[in-house]
Short mmCIF file of C-alpha atoms in Angstrom, two decimals:
data_model
loop_
_atom_site.label_atom_id
_atom_site.label_comp_id
_atom_site.label_asym_id
_atom_site.label_seq_id
_atom_site.Cartn_x
_atom_site.Cartn_y
_atom_site.Cartn_z
CA MET A 221 2.84 14.04 0.94
CA GLU A 222 5.48 13.73 -1.78
CA LYS A 223 6.70 10.14 -1.25
CA ILE A 224 4.04 7.55 -0.50
CA LEU A 225 4.30 3.80 0.05
CA VAL A 226 1.20 1.65 -0.45
CA ILE A 227 1.15 -1.80 1.14
CA GLY A 228 -1.80 -3.91 0.09
CA SER A 229 -3.74 -5.96 -2.38
CA LEU A 230 -3.66 -6.35 -6.13
CA ASN A 231 -6.66 -7.99 -7.80
CA LEU A 232 -8.03 -8.59 -11.25
CA ASP A 233 -11.60 -7.25 -11.09
CA TYR A 234 -14.53 -8.98 -12.79
CA ALA A 235 -17.24 -6.32 -12.83
CA ILE A 236 -20.72 -7.71 -13.50
CA ARG A 237 -23.51 -5.27 -14.34
CA VAL A 238 -26.93 -6.27 -12.99
CA THR A 239 -30.27 -4.54 -12.56
CA ASP A 240 -30.45 -5.72 -8.95
CA ARG A 241 -28.13 -7.88 -6.88
CA PRO A 242 -29.34 -11.50 -6.53
CA GLN A 243 -31.04 -12.50 -3.31
CA PRO A 244 -30.34 -15.87 -1.65
CA GLY A 245 -31.60 -18.63 -3.95
CA GLU A 246 -32.18 -16.22 -6.84
CA THR A 247 -30.60 -16.28 -10.30
CA VAL A 248 -30.41 -13.01 -12.21
CA LEU A 249 -29.25 -12.13 -15.70
CA GLY A 250 -26.36 -9.72 -16.01
CA HIS A 251 -25.99 -7.25 -18.86
CA GLY A 252 -22.26 -6.66 -18.97
CA LEU A 253 -18.88 -7.98 -17.85
CA THR A 254 -15.56 -6.14 -17.80
CA LEU A 255 -12.11 -7.19 -16.61
CA SER A 256 -9.80 -4.53 -15.21
CA PRO A 257 -6.93 -4.08 -12.72
CA GLY A 258 -8.03 -3.44 -9.16
CA GLY A 259 -7.51 -4.34 -5.54
CA LYS A 260 -7.66 -1.68 -2.85
CA GLY A 261 -3.90 -1.39 -2.68
CA GLY A 262 -3.56 -1.32 -6.44
CA ASN A 263 -6.31 1.27 -6.86
CA GLN A 264 -4.76 3.56 -4.26
CA ALA A 265 -1.22 3.23 -5.60
CA PHE A 266 -2.41 3.82 -9.16
CA THR A 267 -4.31 6.96 -8.15
CA ILE A 268 -1.45 8.36 -6.09
CA GLY A 269 0.86 7.77 -9.05
CA ARG A 270 -1.57 9.67 -11.25
CA PHE A 271 -1.25 12.57 -8.84
CA GLY A 272 2.43 12.74 -9.69
CA ARG A 273 3.62 11.66 -6.26
CA GLN A 274 6.65 9.41 -5.90
CA THR A 275 4.81 6.15 -5.28
CA ALA A 276 5.98 2.65 -4.42
CA MET A 277 4.02 -0.50 -3.61
CA ILE A 278 4.65 -3.62 -1.56
CA GLY A 279 2.41 -6.54 -2.49
CA ALA A 280 2.21 -9.85 -4.32
CA VAL A 281 0.85 -11.22 -7.58
CA GLY A 282 0.78 -14.69 -9.09
CA ASP A 283 3.00 -15.98 -11.86
CA ASP A 284 0.20 -15.58 -14.39
CA ALA A 285 -1.17 -13.25 -17.04
CA ALA A 286 -3.23 -11.38 -14.44
CA GLY A 287 -0.11 -10.66 -12.42
CA GLN A 288 1.66 -9.28 -15.47
CA MET A 289 -1.33 -7.03 -16.20
CA LEU A 290 -1.51 -5.76 -12.62
CA ARG A 291 2.18 -4.93 -12.50
CA ALA A 292 2.19 -3.25 -15.92
CA ASN A 293 -0.81 -1.11 -15.06
CA LEU A 294 0.87 0.26 -11.93
CA GLN A 295 3.98 1.03 -13.93
CA ARG A 296 1.81 2.91 -16.42
CA ALA A 297 0.92 5.31 -13.57
CA GLY A 298 4.57 5.70 -12.58
CA VAL A 299 4.41 3.40 -9.54
CA ASP A 300 7.63 1.69 -8.42
CA THR A 301 6.80 -2.05 -8.48
CA ASP A 302 10.20 -3.40 -7.42
CA ALA A 303 8.64 -4.60 -4.15
CA VAL A 304 5.65 -6.29 -5.82
CA GLU A 305 6.72 -9.92 -5.58
CA THR A 306 5.70 -12.59 -8.11
CA LEU A 307 4.83 -15.88 -6.38
CA ALA A 308 5.20 -19.11 -8.33
CA GLY A 309 2.35 -21.60 -8.08
CA THR A 310 -0.10 -19.05 -6.67
CA PRO A 311 -2.79 -17.25 -8.68
CA SER A 312 -3.17 -13.50 -8.55
CA GLY A 313 -5.99 -12.11 -6.45
CA GLN A 314 -9.41 -11.76 -8.04
CA ALA A 315 -12.52 -9.76 -7.16
CA PHE A 316 -16.06 -10.35 -8.38
CA ILE A 317 -18.12 -7.17 -8.28
CA HIS A 318 -21.88 -6.95 -8.77
CA ILE A 319 -22.79 -3.40 -9.83
CA THR A 320 -26.45 -2.40 -9.94
CA ASP A 321 -28.05 0.08 -12.30
CA GLN A 322 -28.03 2.52 -9.35
CA GLY A 323 -24.23 2.28 -9.17
CA GLU A 324 -24.17 0.37 -5.88
CA ASN A 325 -21.77 -2.54 -5.56
CA SER A 326 -21.04 -5.65 -3.53
CA ILE A 327 -17.69 -7.39 -3.80
CA THR A 328 -16.36 -10.91 -3.21
CA VAL A 329 -12.56 -11.18 -3.11
CA ILE A 330 -10.48 -14.31 -3.73
CA PRO A 331 -7.16 -13.30 -2.13
CA GLY A 332 -4.77 -15.51 -4.12
CA ALA A 333 -1.24 -14.12 -3.84
CA ASN A 334 -2.44 -11.36 -1.51
CA ALA A 335 -2.83 -13.98 1.23
CA GLN A 336 0.91 -14.63 1.04
CA VAL A 337 1.97 -11.11 2.06
CA THR A 338 3.83 -11.63 5.34
CA PRO A 339 5.83 -9.60 7.87
CA GLU A 340 8.93 -11.18 6.33
CA MET A 341 7.96 -9.82 2.92
CA ILE A 342 7.53 -6.36 4.43
CA GLY A 343 10.95 -6.72 6.02
CA ARG A 344 12.58 -7.49 2.67
CA HIS A 345 11.51 -4.09 1.39
CA LEU A 346 12.08 -1.76 4.34
CA ASP A 347 14.14 0.51 2.09
CA LYS A 348 10.87 1.56 0.44
CA MET A 349 9.43 2.49 3.83
CA GLU A 350 12.52 4.36 4.92
CA ASP A 351 12.32 6.50 1.78
CA CYS A 352 8.67 7.59 2.10
CA ASP A 353 6.66 10.23 3.95
CA ALA A 354 3.48 8.20 4.45
CA VAL A 355 2.43 4.54 4.46
CA VAL A 356 -1.07 3.64 3.23
CA MET A 357 -2.58 0.23 4.01
CA GLN A 358 -5.84 -1.72 3.83
CA LEU A 359 -7.03 -5.09 5.18
CA GLU A 360 -7.08 -7.22 2.01
CA ILE A 361 -3.73 -8.69 3.05
CA PRO A 362 -3.14 -10.73 6.24
CA LEU A 363 -3.47 -8.77 9.47
CA PRO A 364 -0.02 -9.75 10.85
CA ALA A 365 1.63 -8.07 7.86
CA VAL A 366 -0.45 -4.91 8.38
CA ILE A 367 0.38 -4.76 12.09
CA HIS A 368 4.08 -5.31 11.43
CA ALA A 369 4.14 -2.63 8.73
CA ALA A 370 2.26 -0.13 10.91
CA ARG A 371 4.68 -0.64 13.79
CA ARG A 372 7.74 -0.23 11.58
CA ALA A 373 6.27 2.85 9.89
CA ARG A 374 5.44 4.49 13.22
CA ALA A 375 8.92 3.70 14.56
CA LEU A 376 10.37 5.43 11.48
CA GLY A 377 8.20 8.51 12.06
CA LYS A 378 6.02 8.03 8.98
CA THR A 379 2.38 9.07 8.70
CA VAL A 380 0.28 5.88 8.88
CA VAL A 381 -3.03 5.79 6.99
CA LEU A 382 -5.32 2.75 7.28
CA ASP A 383 -8.36 2.03 5.11
CA PRO A 384 -9.91 -0.74 7.27
CA ALA A 385 -11.56 -2.73 4.49
CA PRO A 386 -12.71 -5.40 4.60
CA ALA A 387 -13.56 -4.48 8.16
CA VAL A 388 -13.28 -6.97 11.01
CA PRO A 389 -14.79 -6.62 14.49
CA ASP A 390 -12.46 -5.74 17.35
CA LEU A 391 -9.48 -4.66 15.29
CA PRO A 392 -6.57 -5.02 17.73
CA GLU A 393 -5.43 -1.97 19.64
CA GLU A 394 -1.84 -2.86 18.78
CA LEU A 395 -2.73 -1.80 15.22
CA LEU A 396 -5.13 1.07 15.93
CA SER A 397 -2.62 2.73 18.24
CA GLN A 398 -0.18 3.04 15.32
CA VAL A 399 -2.67 4.74 12.96
CA ASP A 400 -2.62 8.49 12.34
CA ILE A 401 -5.60 8.59 9.95
CA LEU A 402 -8.29 5.86 9.90
CA LYS A 403 -10.64 6.01 6.91
CA PRO A 404 -13.61 3.63 7.23
CA ASN A 405 -16.94 3.98 5.51
CA GLU A 406 -20.07 3.99 7.66
CA THR A 407 -20.61 0.22 7.31
CA GLU A 408 -17.00 -0.50 8.23
CA LEU A 409 -17.24 1.89 11.17
CA HIS A 410 -20.26 -0.07 12.43
CA ILE A 411 -18.39 -3.38 12.07
CA LEU A 412 -15.28 -2.04 13.80
CA THR A 413 -17.19 -0.69 16.79
CA GLY A 414 -20.47 -2.62 16.94
CA LEU A 415 -22.25 0.74 17.23
CA PRO A 416 -24.96 2.22 14.98
CA THR A 417 -23.79 4.68 12.32
CA ASP A 418 -27.06 5.85 10.75
CA THR A 419 -26.87 9.49 11.85
CA ASP A 420 -24.08 12.04 12.11
CA GLU A 421 -24.25 11.88 15.89
CA GLN A 422 -23.92 8.10 15.85
CA VAL A 423 -20.97 8.28 13.45
CA ILE A 424 -19.20 10.74 15.75
CA ALA A 425 -19.83 8.59 18.83
CA ALA A 426 -18.60 5.44 17.09
CA ALA A 427 -15.51 7.19 15.75
CA ARG A 428 -14.59 8.48 19.18
CA THR A 429 -14.49 4.95 20.59
CA LEU A 430 -11.66 4.30 18.11
CA LEU A 431 -9.87 7.47 19.17
CA THR A 432 -9.71 6.06 22.71
CA LYS A 433 -7.70 3.14 21.27
CA GLY A 434 -5.00 5.43 19.94
CA VAL A 435 -6.19 6.44 16.46
CA GLY A 436 -5.16 10.01 15.64
CA VAL A 437 -8.20 11.06 13.59
CA VAL A 438 -11.11 9.23 11.97
CA THR A 439 -12.31 10.32 8.52
CA ALA A 440 -15.50 8.32 7.95
CA SER A 441 -16.88 8.34 4.42
CA LEU A 442 -20.69 8.42 4.32
CA GLY A 443 -21.54 7.94 0.66
CA GLY A 444 -23.62 10.78 -0.71
CA ARG A 445 -23.54 12.51 2.70
CA GLY A 446 -19.81 13.14 2.35
CA VAL A 447 -17.12 12.49 4.93
CA MET A 448 -17.04 13.09 8.68
CA MET A 449 -13.73 14.15 10.25
CA VAL A 450 -13.68 13.28 13.94
CA THR A 451 -10.97 14.25 16.43
CA ARG A 452 -11.07 14.18 20.22
CA ASP A 453 -12.30 17.78 20.33
CA THR A 454 -14.08 18.44 17.04
CA ALA A 455 -16.24 16.87 14.36
CA GLN A 456 -16.96 18.28 10.92
CA ARG A 457 -18.77 16.88 7.89
CA PHE A 458 -17.73 17.76 4.34
CA THR A 459 -20.39 17.35 1.65
CA PRO A 460 -19.48 16.17 -1.87
CA PRO A 461 -20.78 17.74 -5.08
CA PRO A 462 -23.95 16.06 -6.41
CA VAL A 463 -23.33 13.61 -9.27
CA HIS A 464 -25.13 10.87 -11.16
CA VAL A 465 -23.60 7.67 -9.79
CA VAL A 466 -22.66 5.10 -12.44
CA ASP A 467 -20.24 2.90 -10.48
CA SER A 468 -18.93 3.48 -6.96
CA THR A 469 -16.39 0.62 -7.04
CA ALA A 470 -13.22 2.72 -6.72
CA ALA A 471 -14.72 5.73 -4.97
CA GLY A 472 -13.38 4.87 -1.52
CA ASP A 473 -9.92 3.99 -2.80
CA SER A 474 -9.67 7.14 -4.90
CA PHE A 475 -10.82 9.19 -1.91
CA THR A 476 -8.06 7.77 0.29
CA ALA A 477 -5.45 8.28 -2.42
CA ALA A 478 -6.50 11.86 -3.13
CA MET A 479 -6.56 12.74 0.56
CA VAL A 480 -3.05 11.40 1.18
CA SER A 481 -1.68 12.93 -2.01
CA VAL A 482 -2.47 16.51 -1.00
CA TYR A 483 -2.16 16.13 2.79
CA ASN A 484 0.85 17.95 4.26
CA GLY A 485 0.31 17.19 7.94
CA ALA A 486 -1.69 20.34 8.67
CA ASN A 487 -4.38 20.66 5.97
CA LEU A 488 -6.66 17.68 6.55
CA PRO A 489 -9.97 19.59 6.07
CA GLU A 490 -8.82 20.91 2.69
CA SER A 491 -7.52 17.45 1.77
CA LEU A 492 -10.91 15.91 2.54
CA GLN A 493 -12.77 18.48 0.47
CA PHE A 494 -10.49 17.77 -2.47
CA ALA A 495 -10.83 14.01 -2.00
CA ASN A 496 -14.63 14.41 -2.06
CA ARG A 497 -14.39 15.98 -5.51
CA VAL A 498 -12.11 13.27 -6.86
CA ALA A 499 -14.28 10.44 -5.52
CA SER A 500 -17.42 12.08 -6.89
CA LEU A 501 -15.88 12.23 -10.35
CA VAL A 502 -14.85 8.56 -10.10
CA CYS A 503 -18.48 7.61 -9.30
CA THR A 504 -19.60 8.96 -12.68
CA ARG A 505 -17.47 6.42 -14.58
CA PRO A 506 -17.45 2.62 -14.83
CA GLY A 507 -14.58 0.46 -13.61
CA ALA A 508 -11.95 0.63 -10.88
CA GLN A 509 -8.63 2.00 -12.12
CA ASP A 510 -10.29 2.76 -15.46
CA SER A 511 -12.43 5.36 -13.65
CA ILE A 512 -9.50 7.23 -12.06
CA PRO A 513 -9.07 10.80 -13.38
CA THR A 514 -6.26 11.37 -15.85
CA ALA A 515 -3.17 13.37 -14.95
CA GLU A 516 -4.58 16.34 -16.87
CA GLU A 517 -7.90 16.19 -15.01
CA ILE A 518 -6.10 15.93 -11.69
CA ARG A 519 -3.93 18.96 -12.45
CA ALA A 520 -7.03 20.97 -13.33
CA MET A 521 -8.74 19.94 -10.09
CA GLN A 522 -5.63 20.81 -8.06
CA GLN A 523 -5.52 24.27 -9.63
CA GLU A 524 -9.19 24.80 -8.80
CA ASN A 525 -8.50 23.66 -5.24
CA ALA A 526 -5.51 26.01 -4.78
#
């Protein structure tokens, strides 16, 4: 896809390094803290911009230093931020990320300005949607805005990609029926369906319950096991290259962005294989947007993938 619109969240990430995540009632000592731009929407838009695609974003930040940083960082990747609104009296979104020495993470998000993204805000920026090939969304903004955007995008004939995180049970069919590509991880797939997702067979069965609600294809990321592509007739798993995981914070977002960036409507298996490689590289580096490959690295990977 050459022109991609991302609608979603922008957060300032506080990444806390710990040996192990604290259990209920437990206090642990951390051994590092970094602040960096993030948010699922921001991460995906930043990565797509790095891929050299014409990228725009619809979202919201607060009238604060964090908002200025988030906007400037997107612009650094070539993202059009004209539709990122600055909201007075509202703080920018924040995320607190515990990252273990094994590279696993758990995240708590304070939505801030992200909670103020509305259908009306989407409507103010329909020109961005009209001028794109694909619309990429997540669930860190209010669901009514996501549903409205998905409907408008589908009506305009755009490819609709949804990263259903944070996942909610019983996602409405009025949204799922508008989605061409749904990209949950295995935990999110379990939450969405209420079904087990421990084995490949269980992942396929759970994914197919979403296909009955109108989703075009499910691409379920399975961590080190890769990604499972499930259609009504076929299922195929793509395995990533082995890496030493340092920080998996932006792996899912970079996967989604890489997949959409090289997808042309007919090459989804190849797009997933390429996205596996990008996400694996991201896992070897600390941070969210700081871990995204550079333009030079992306060009080299694209040449290898050709």
